[in-house]
PDB file of C-alpha atoms in Angstrom:
ATOM      1  CA  GLY A 102     104.400 133.243  96.064  1.00 53.00           C
ATOM      2  CA  GLU A 103     104.411 129.822  97.590  1.00 62.00           C
ATOM      3  CA  ASP A 104     107.475 128.735  99.522  1.00 84.00           C
ATOM      4  CA  VAL A 105     108.180 126.194 102.235  1.00 91.00           C
ATOM      5  CA  GLU A 106     111.388 126.284 104.257  1.00 92.00           C
ATOM      6  CA  GLN A 107     112.976 123.731 106.541  1.00 94.00           C
ATOM      7  CA  SER A 108     116.298 123.335 108.276  1.00 90.00           C
ATOM      8  CA  LEU A 109     118.393 120.798 106.395  1.00 91.00           C
ATOM      9  CA  PHE A 110     119.837 118.622 109.116  1.00 96.00           C
ATOM     10  CA  LEU A 111     119.057 117.430 112.640  1.00 97.00           C
ATOM     11  CA  SER A 112     121.045 115.018 114.776  1.00 97.00           C
ATOM     12  CA  VAL A 113     119.575 113.467 117.934  1.00 97.00           C
ATOM     13  CA  ARG A 114     120.460 110.749 120.392  1.00 97.00           C
ATOM     14  CA  GLU A 115     118.369 107.593 120.442  1.00 97.00           C
ATOM     15  CA  GLY A 116     115.548 107.925 122.986  1.00 97.00           C
ATOM     16  CA  ASP A 117     115.476 111.727 122.863  1.00 97.00           C
ATOM     17  CA  SER A 118     112.738 113.785 121.212  1.00 97.00           C
ATOM     18  CA  SER A 119     113.256 115.267 117.757  1.00 97.00           C
ATOM     19  CA  VAL A 120     111.639 118.505 116.638  1.00 97.00           C
ATOM     20  CA  ILE A 121     111.622 119.356 112.954  1.00 97.00           C
ATOM     21  CA  ASN A 122     110.499 122.853 112.013  1.00 97.00           C
ATOM     22  CA  CYS A 123     108.936 124.272 108.879  1.00 95.00           C
ATOM     23  CA  THR A 124     107.688 127.666 107.735  1.00 94.00           C
ATOM     24  CA  TYR A 125     105.323 128.273 104.854  1.00 90.00           C
ATOM     25  CA  THR A 126     104.026 131.314 103.048  1.00 86.00           C
ATOM     26  CA  ASP A 127     100.551 130.543 101.710  1.00 78.00           C
ATOM     27  CA  SER A 128      98.237 131.610 104.517  1.00 73.00           C
ATOM     28  CA  SER A 129      95.273 130.136 102.660  1.00 76.00           C
ATOM     29  CA  SER A 130      96.671 126.586 102.724  1.00 73.00           C
ATOM     30  CA  THR A 131      94.025 124.323 104.196  1.00 78.00           C
ATOM     31  CA  TYR A 132      96.158 121.278 104.920  1.00 88.00           C
ATOM     32  CA  LEU A 133      99.800 120.837 105.896  1.00 91.00           C
ATOM     33  CA  TYR A 134     101.560 117.518 105.636  1.00 94.00           C
ATOM     34  CA  TRP A 135     104.583 115.641 106.899  1.00 96.00           C
ATOM     35  CA  TYR A 136     106.121 112.954 104.710  1.00 96.00           C
ATOM     36  CA  LYS A 137     109.058 110.631 105.494  1.00 97.00           C
ATOM     37  CA  GLN A 138     111.489 109.369 102.862  1.00 95.00           C
ATOM     38  CA  GLU A 139     114.009 106.640 103.563  1.00 93.00           C
ATOM     39  CA  PRO A 140     117.037 106.246 101.253  1.00 88.00           C
ATOM     40  CA  GLY A 141     116.067 105.110  97.776  1.00 83.00           C
ATOM     41  CA  ALA A 142     112.380 104.911  98.656  1.00 87.00           C
ATOM     42  CA  GLY A 143     109.178 106.819  97.950  1.00 90.00           C
ATOM     43  CA  LEU A 144     107.412 109.188 100.296  1.00 93.00           C
ATOM     44  CA  GLN A 145     105.462 107.829 103.240  1.00 93.00           C
ATOM     45  CA  LEU A 146     102.655 110.012 104.586  1.00 93.00           C
ATOM     46  CA  LEU A 147     103.230 110.423 108.325  1.00 95.00           C
ATOM     47  CA  THR A 148     100.509 112.819 109.320  1.00 94.00           C
ATOM     48  CA  TYR A 149      98.676 115.965 108.300  1.00 92.00           C
ATOM     49  CA  ILE A 150      96.918 118.808 110.030  1.00 93.00           C
ATOM     50  CA  PHE A 151      93.983 120.925 108.980  1.00 89.00           C
ATOM     51  CA  SER A 152      94.641 124.637 109.148  1.00 85.00           C
ATOM     52  CA  ASN A 153      91.974 125.304 111.777  1.00 87.00           C
ATOM     53  CA  MET A 154      93.763 123.020 114.246  1.00 89.00           C
ATOM     54  CA  ASP A 155      96.614 123.950 116.582  1.00 92.00           C
ATOM     55  CA  MET A 156      97.821 120.495 117.425  1.00 95.00           C
ATOM     56  CA  LYS A 157      97.457 116.905 116.358  1.00 95.00           C
ATOM     57  CA  GLN A 158      98.885 113.888 118.125  1.00 95.00           C
ATOM     58  CA  ASP A 159      99.307 110.434 116.634  1.00 92.00           C
ATOM     59  CA  GLN A 160     101.218 107.961 118.812  1.00 95.00           C
ATOM     60  CA  ARG A 161     104.838 109.217 118.924  1.00 96.00           C
ATOM     61  CA  LEU A 162     104.144 112.092 116.562  1.00 97.00           C
ATOM     62  CA  THR A 163     102.906 115.536 117.588  1.00 97.00           C
ATOM     63  CA  VAL A 164     102.236 118.251 115.047  1.00 97.00           C
ATOM     64  CA  LEU A 165     101.995 121.874 116.173  1.00 97.00           C
ATOM     65  CA  LEU A 166     100.654 124.609 113.914  1.00 95.00           C
ATOM     66  CA  ASN A 167     101.048 128.330 114.543  1.00 93.00           C
ATOM     67  CA  LYS A 168      98.955 129.819 111.790  1.00 90.00           C
ATOM     68  CA  LYS A 169      99.752 133.405 112.747  1.00 90.00           C
ATOM     69  CA  ASP A 170     103.484 132.813 112.275  1.00 92.00           C
ATOM     70  CA  LYS A 171     102.955 130.235 109.481  1.00 91.00           C
ATOM     71  CA  HIS A 172     105.073 127.796 111.459  1.00 94.00           C
ATOM     72  CA  LEU A 173     104.649 124.029 111.558  1.00 95.00           C
ATOM     73  CA  SER A 174     106.599 121.557 113.643  1.00 97.00           C
ATOM     74  CA  LEU A 175     106.820 117.784 113.939  1.00 97.00           C
ATOM     75  CA  ARG A 176     107.894 116.292 117.250  1.00 98.00           C
ATOM     76  CA  ILE A 177     108.935 112.647 117.361  1.00 98.00           C
ATOM     77  CA  ALA A 178     109.014 111.265 120.884  1.00 98.00           C
ATOM     78  CA  ASP A 179     111.485 108.528 121.898  1.00 97.00           C
ATOM     79  CA  THR A 180     113.352 108.762 118.592  1.00 98.00           C
ATOM     80  CA  GLN A 181     114.661 105.442 117.292  1.00 97.00           C
ATOM     81  CA  THR A 182     117.326 104.568 114.719  1.00 95.00           C
ATOM     82  CA  GLY A 183     114.523 103.538 112.359  1.00 94.00           C
ATOM     83  CA  ASP A 184     113.385 107.151 112.360  1.00 97.00           C
ATOM     84  CA  SER A 185     116.534 108.166 110.486  1.00 97.00           C
ATOM     85  CA  ALA A 186     115.271 109.538 107.177  1.00 97.00           C
ATOM     86  CA  ILE A 187     114.454 112.760 105.350  1.00 97.00           C
ATOM     87  CA  TYR A 188     111.313 114.514 106.541  1.00 98.00           C
ATOM     88  CA  PHE A 189     109.428 116.755 104.123  1.00 97.00           C
ATOM     89  CA  CYS A 190     106.958 119.389 105.138  1.00 96.00           C
ATOM     90  CA  ALA A 191     104.386 120.219 102.433  1.00 93.00           C
ATOM     91  CA  GLU A 192     101.580 122.706 102.099  1.00 89.00           C
ATOM     92  CA  GLY A 193      98.485 122.035 100.062  1.00 85.00           C
ATOM     93  CA  THR A 194      97.801 125.025  97.869  1.00 75.00           C
ATOM     94  CA  SER A 195      94.442 126.716  97.685  1.00 67.00           C
ATOM     95  CA  GLY A 196      92.532 127.459  94.507  1.00 65.00           C
ATOM     96  CA  GLY A 197      90.723 124.207  93.876  1.00 65.00           C
ATOM     97  CA  TYR A 198      93.541 121.916  92.816  1.00 70.00           C
ATOM     98  CA  ASN A 199      95.387 119.602  95.161  1.00 73.00           C
ATOM     99  CA  LYS A 200      98.946 120.752  94.545  1.00 83.00           C
ATOM    100  CA  LEU A 201     101.620 120.109  97.148  1.00 89.00           C
ATOM    101  CA  ILE A 202     104.536 122.474  97.656  1.00 89.00           C
ATOM    102  CA  PHE A 203     107.376 120.693  99.438  1.00 93.00           C
ATOM    103  CA  GLY A 204     110.126 122.039 101.613  1.00 94.00           C
ATOM    104  CA  ALA A 205     113.712 121.009 100.917  1.00 94.00           C
ATOM    105  CA  GLY A 206     113.532 118.248 103.506  1.00 96.00           C
ATOM    106  CA  THR A 207     115.236 117.789 106.886  1.00 97.00           C
ATOM    107  CA  ARG A 208     117.666 114.905 107.222  1.00 97.00           C
ATOM    108  CA  LEU A 209     117.247 113.337 110.666  1.00 97.00           C
ATOM    109  CA  ALA A 210     120.208 111.338 111.932  1.00 97.00           C
ATOM    110  CA  VAL A 211     119.677 109.259 115.079  1.00 97.00           C
ATOM    111  CA  HIS A 212     122.796 108.093 116.882  1.00 94.00           C
ATOM    112  CA  PRO A 213     123.219 105.742 119.881  1.00 90.00           C
TER     113      PRO A 213
ATOM    114  CA  ASP B1176      94.839  97.916  99.805  1.00 55.00           C
ATOM    115  CA  THR B1177      96.523 101.287 100.399  1.00 60.00           C
ATOM    116  CA  GLU B1178      99.392 100.798  98.023  1.00 90.00           C
ATOM    117  CA  VAL B1179     100.613 102.600  94.936  1.00 95.00           C
ATOM    118  CA  THR B1180     102.878 100.388  92.834  1.00 96.00           C
ATOM    119  CA  GLN B1181     105.385 101.492  90.231  1.00 97.00           C
ATOM    120  CA  THR B1182     107.314  99.548  87.615  1.00 97.00           C
ATOM    121  CA  PRO B1183     110.096  99.229  86.830  1.00 97.00           C
ATOM    122  CA  LYS B1184     112.029  99.977  90.008  1.00 95.00           C
ATOM    123  CA  HIS B1185     115.123 100.979  88.023  1.00 96.00           C
ATOM    124  CA  LEU B1186     115.490 101.961  84.378  1.00 97.00           C
ATOM    125  CA  VAL B1187     118.571 102.802  82.342  1.00 96.00           C
ATOM    126  CA  MET B1188     118.021 104.211  78.876  1.00 94.00           C
ATOM    127  CA  GLY B1189     119.908 105.917  76.101  1.00 92.00           C
ATOM    128  CA  MET B1190     118.958 109.296  74.709  1.00 91.00           C
ATOM    129  CA  THR B1191     117.432 107.732  71.598  1.00 90.00           C
ATOM    130  CA  ASN B1192     115.346 105.130  73.416  1.00 91.00           C
ATOM    131  CA  LYS B1193     111.610 105.093  74.018  1.00 95.00           C
ATOM    132  CA  LYS B1194     110.483 103.687  77.346  1.00 96.00           C
ATOM    133  CA  SER B1195     107.471 103.892  79.656  1.00 97.00           C
ATOM    134  CA  LEU B1196     106.974 104.096  83.400  1.00 98.00           C
ATOM    135  CA  LYS B1197     103.900 102.498  84.890  1.00 98.00           C
ATOM    136  CA  CYS B1198     101.924 103.302  88.023  1.00 98.00           C
ATOM    137  CA  GLU B1199      98.945 101.450  89.447  1.00 97.00           C
ATOM    138  CA  GLN B1200      96.599 101.875  92.411  1.00 97.00           C
ATOM    139  CA  HIS B1201      93.523  99.962  93.542  1.00 91.00           C
ATOM    140  CA  MET B1202      92.263 102.326  96.210  1.00 93.00           C
ATOM    141  CA  GLY B1203      89.479 103.688  94.022  1.00 93.00           C
ATOM    142  CA  HIS B1204      91.275 107.022  93.779  1.00 94.00           C
ATOM    143  CA  ARG B1205      90.308 109.263  90.853  1.00 94.00           C
ATOM    144  CA  ALA B1206      93.372 111.522  90.860  1.00 94.00           C
ATOM    145  CA  MET B1207      96.898 110.477  89.959  1.00 95.00           C
ATOM    146  CA  TYR B1208     100.141 112.431  89.842  1.00 95.00           C
ATOM    147  CA  TRP B1209     103.664 112.300  88.440  1.00 97.00           C
ATOM    148  CA  TYR B1210     106.515 113.933  90.348  1.00 96.00           C
ATOM    149  CA  LYS B1211     110.203 114.222  89.539  1.00 97.00           C
ATOM    150  CA  GLN B1212     112.764 114.184  92.338  1.00 95.00           C
ATOM    151  CA  LYS B1213     116.406 115.013  91.742  1.00 95.00           C
ATOM    152  CA  ALA B1214     119.025 113.912  94.258  1.00 91.00           C
ATOM    153  CA  LYS B1215     118.888 115.813  97.551  1.00 88.00           C
ATOM    154  CA  LYS B1216     115.894 117.850  96.353  1.00 91.00           C
ATOM    155  CA  PRO B1217     112.175 117.757  97.140  1.00 93.00           C
ATOM    156  CA  PRO B1218     109.689 116.259  94.673  1.00 94.00           C
ATOM    157  CA  GLU B1219     108.449 118.581  91.941  1.00 94.00           C
ATOM    158  CA  LEU B1220     105.024 118.140  90.413  1.00 94.00           C
ATOM    159  CA  MET B1221     104.921 117.282  86.705  1.00 96.00           C
ATOM    160  CA  PHE B1222     101.350 116.231  85.874  1.00 95.00           C
ATOM    161  CA  VAL B1223      97.981 115.720  87.529  1.00 93.00           C
ATOM    162  CA  TYR B1224      95.149 113.596  86.174  1.00 94.00           C
ATOM    163  CA  SER B1225      91.699 113.915  87.662  1.00 92.00           C
ATOM    164  CA  TYR B1226      88.965 111.526  86.499  1.00 93.00           C
ATOM    165  CA  GLU B1227      91.267 110.378  83.683  1.00 94.00           C
ATOM    166  CA  LYS B1228      91.645 113.912  82.333  1.00 94.00           C
ATOM    167  CA  LEU B1229      94.863 115.901  82.440  1.00 94.00           C
ATOM    168  CA  SER B1230      94.211 118.795  84.809  1.00 91.00           C
ATOM    169  CA  ILE B1231      97.714 120.124  85.487  1.00 90.00           C
ATOM    170  CA  ASN B1232     100.838 120.138  83.301  1.00 93.00           C
ATOM    171  CA  GLU B1233     103.624 122.035  85.042  1.00 92.00           C
ATOM    172  CA  SER B1234     105.247 123.149  81.778  1.00 92.00           C
ATOM    173  CA  VAL B1235     106.927 119.778  81.348  1.00 96.00           C
ATOM    174  CA  PRO B1236     108.916 119.245  78.103  1.00 96.00           C
ATOM    175  CA  SER B1237     107.117 117.217  75.462  1.00 96.00           C
ATOM    176  CA  ARG B1238     109.675 114.411  75.673  1.00 96.00           C
ATOM    177  CA  PHE B1239     107.605 113.378  78.712  1.00 98.00           C
ATOM    178  CA  SER B1240     104.133 112.214  77.687  1.00 97.00           C
ATOM    179  CA  PRO B1241     101.628 111.117  80.346  1.00 98.00           C
ATOM    180  CA  GLU B1242      98.730 108.785  79.745  1.00 97.00           C
ATOM    181  CA  CYS B1243      95.876 107.697  81.983  1.00 97.00           C
ATOM    182  CA  PRO B1244      94.153 104.704  80.314  1.00 95.00           C
ATOM    183  CA  ASN B1245      91.771 104.210  83.241  1.00 93.00           C
ATOM    184  CA  SER B1246      91.316 105.388  86.807  1.00 91.00           C
ATOM    185  CA  SER B1247      93.727 102.773  88.197  1.00 96.00           C
ATOM    186  CA  LEU B1248      96.608 103.196  85.769  1.00 97.00           C
ATOM    187  CA  LEU B1249      98.982 106.018  84.957  1.00 98.00           C
ATOM    188  CA  ASN B1250     101.812 105.826  82.452  1.00 98.00           C
ATOM    189  CA  LEU B1251     104.664 108.167  81.642  1.00 98.00           C
ATOM    190  CA  HIS B1252     106.073 107.713  78.147  1.00 98.00           C
ATOM    191  CA  LEU B1253     109.667 108.805  77.677  1.00 97.00           C
ATOM    192  CA  HIS B1254     111.328 109.683  74.395  1.00 95.00           C
ATOM    193  CA  ALA B1255     114.579 111.428  73.510  1.00 94.00           C
ATOM    194  CA  LEU B1256     115.463 112.166  77.104  1.00 95.00           C
ATOM    195  CA  GLN B1257     118.556 114.032  78.221  1.00 95.00           C
ATOM    196  CA  PRO B1258     121.056 113.006  80.915  1.00 96.00           C
ATOM    197  CA  GLU B1259     119.688 115.798  83.141  1.00 96.00           C
ATOM    198  CA  ASP B1260     116.349 113.956  83.173  1.00 97.00           C
ATOM    199  CA  SER B1261     117.939 111.286  85.365  1.00 97.00           C
ATOM    200  CA  ALA B1262     115.968 111.315  88.609  1.00 97.00           C
ATOM    201  CA  LEU B1263     113.548 109.406  90.825  1.00 96.00           C
ATOM    202  CA  TYR B1264     110.075 109.529  89.272  1.00 97.00           C
ATOM    203  CA  LEU B1265     107.321 109.258  91.831  1.00 96.00           C
ATOM    204  CA  CYS B1266     103.682 108.482  91.237  1.00 97.00           C
ATOM    205  CA  ALA B1267     100.973 109.414  93.716  1.00 96.00           C
ATOM    206  CA  SER B1268      97.220 109.048  93.955  1.00 95.00           C
ATOM    207  CA  SER B1269      94.467 110.725  95.936  1.00 93.00           C
ATOM    208  CA  HIS B1270      90.720 110.522  96.324  1.00 92.00           C
ATOM    209  CA  ASN B1271      89.589 113.131  93.813  1.00 86.00           C
ATOM    210  CA  GLY B1272      92.357 115.705  93.283  1.00 81.00           C
ATOM    211  CA  LEU B1273      90.544 118.532  94.999  1.00 80.00           C
ATOM    212  CA  GLU B1274      92.041 120.851  97.577  1.00 75.00           C
ATOM    213  CA  GLY B1275      92.893 119.109 100.822  1.00 76.00           C
ATOM    214  CA  ASP B1276      92.985 115.662  99.281  1.00 83.00           C
ATOM    215  CA  THR B1277      95.741 113.491 100.804  1.00 88.00           C
ATOM    216  CA  GLN B1278      98.256 112.084  98.342  1.00 92.00           C
ATOM    217  CA  TYR B1279      99.754 108.605  98.689  1.00 93.00           C
ATOM    218  CA  PHE B1280     103.052 107.919  96.978  1.00 94.00           C
ATOM    219  CA  GLY B1281     104.550 104.893  95.291  1.00 95.00           C
ATOM    220  CA  PRO B1282     108.166 103.759  95.792  1.00 94.00           C
ATOM    221  CA  GLY B1283     109.354 105.457  92.604  1.00 96.00           C
ATOM    222  CA  THR B1284     111.271 104.499  89.482  1.00 97.00           C
ATOM    223  CA  ARG B1285     114.928 105.481  89.467  1.00 96.00           C
ATOM    224  CA  LEU B1286     115.728 106.566  85.916  1.00 97.00           C
ATOM    225  CA  THR B1287     119.229 106.937  84.525  1.00 97.00           C
ATOM    226  CA  VAL B1288     119.677 108.472  81.067  1.00 96.00           C
ATOM    227  CA  LEU B1289     123.024 107.765  79.436  1.00 94.00           C
TER     228      LEU B1289
END
């Protein structure tokens, strides 16, 4: 079956790097996504990675994909208080339709 | 324009009311989605429309009725809801709804059923 797991909480000091981890089960997923949700708001697409890639970098964000272990991570460099939010990992299912399976979300708290 | 808009932002309704949620996008996307998100939970897919046709219904109760009048608009008609239906309802759109298509979300409508 399809399942995505994330740790629920991460606390970091402002200026440090944050690493949010995710594991997924569908080895045929072609795309994996990271979304950010601030309190009371919708989901903001941060970045995504195609399954034949190992790494993708976009400014302060670095995504690493270990397809063998079905492990995805999001690193945020120089974490700021504005990065405090819930981060959802999602896998795009295979089989023709674009269905996203979300993890439970990781709450990132950034403190001074 | 890369925005998905949703109205209203907040909605309070009784169990006997009929109301509608509205979603709009002008990105030329041909797939639109409804998700339900309970507090402290991830979004759960409800419906997918692709080229104005319903392509996925995730066994949603019939008190939720989606409608896609054209490729830019998506409605969710609500009737005889239960208090447990209180949640954030998120709309999303994507290019064509096929595998690997990136979904863009609106800000959501926070629904409270009394």
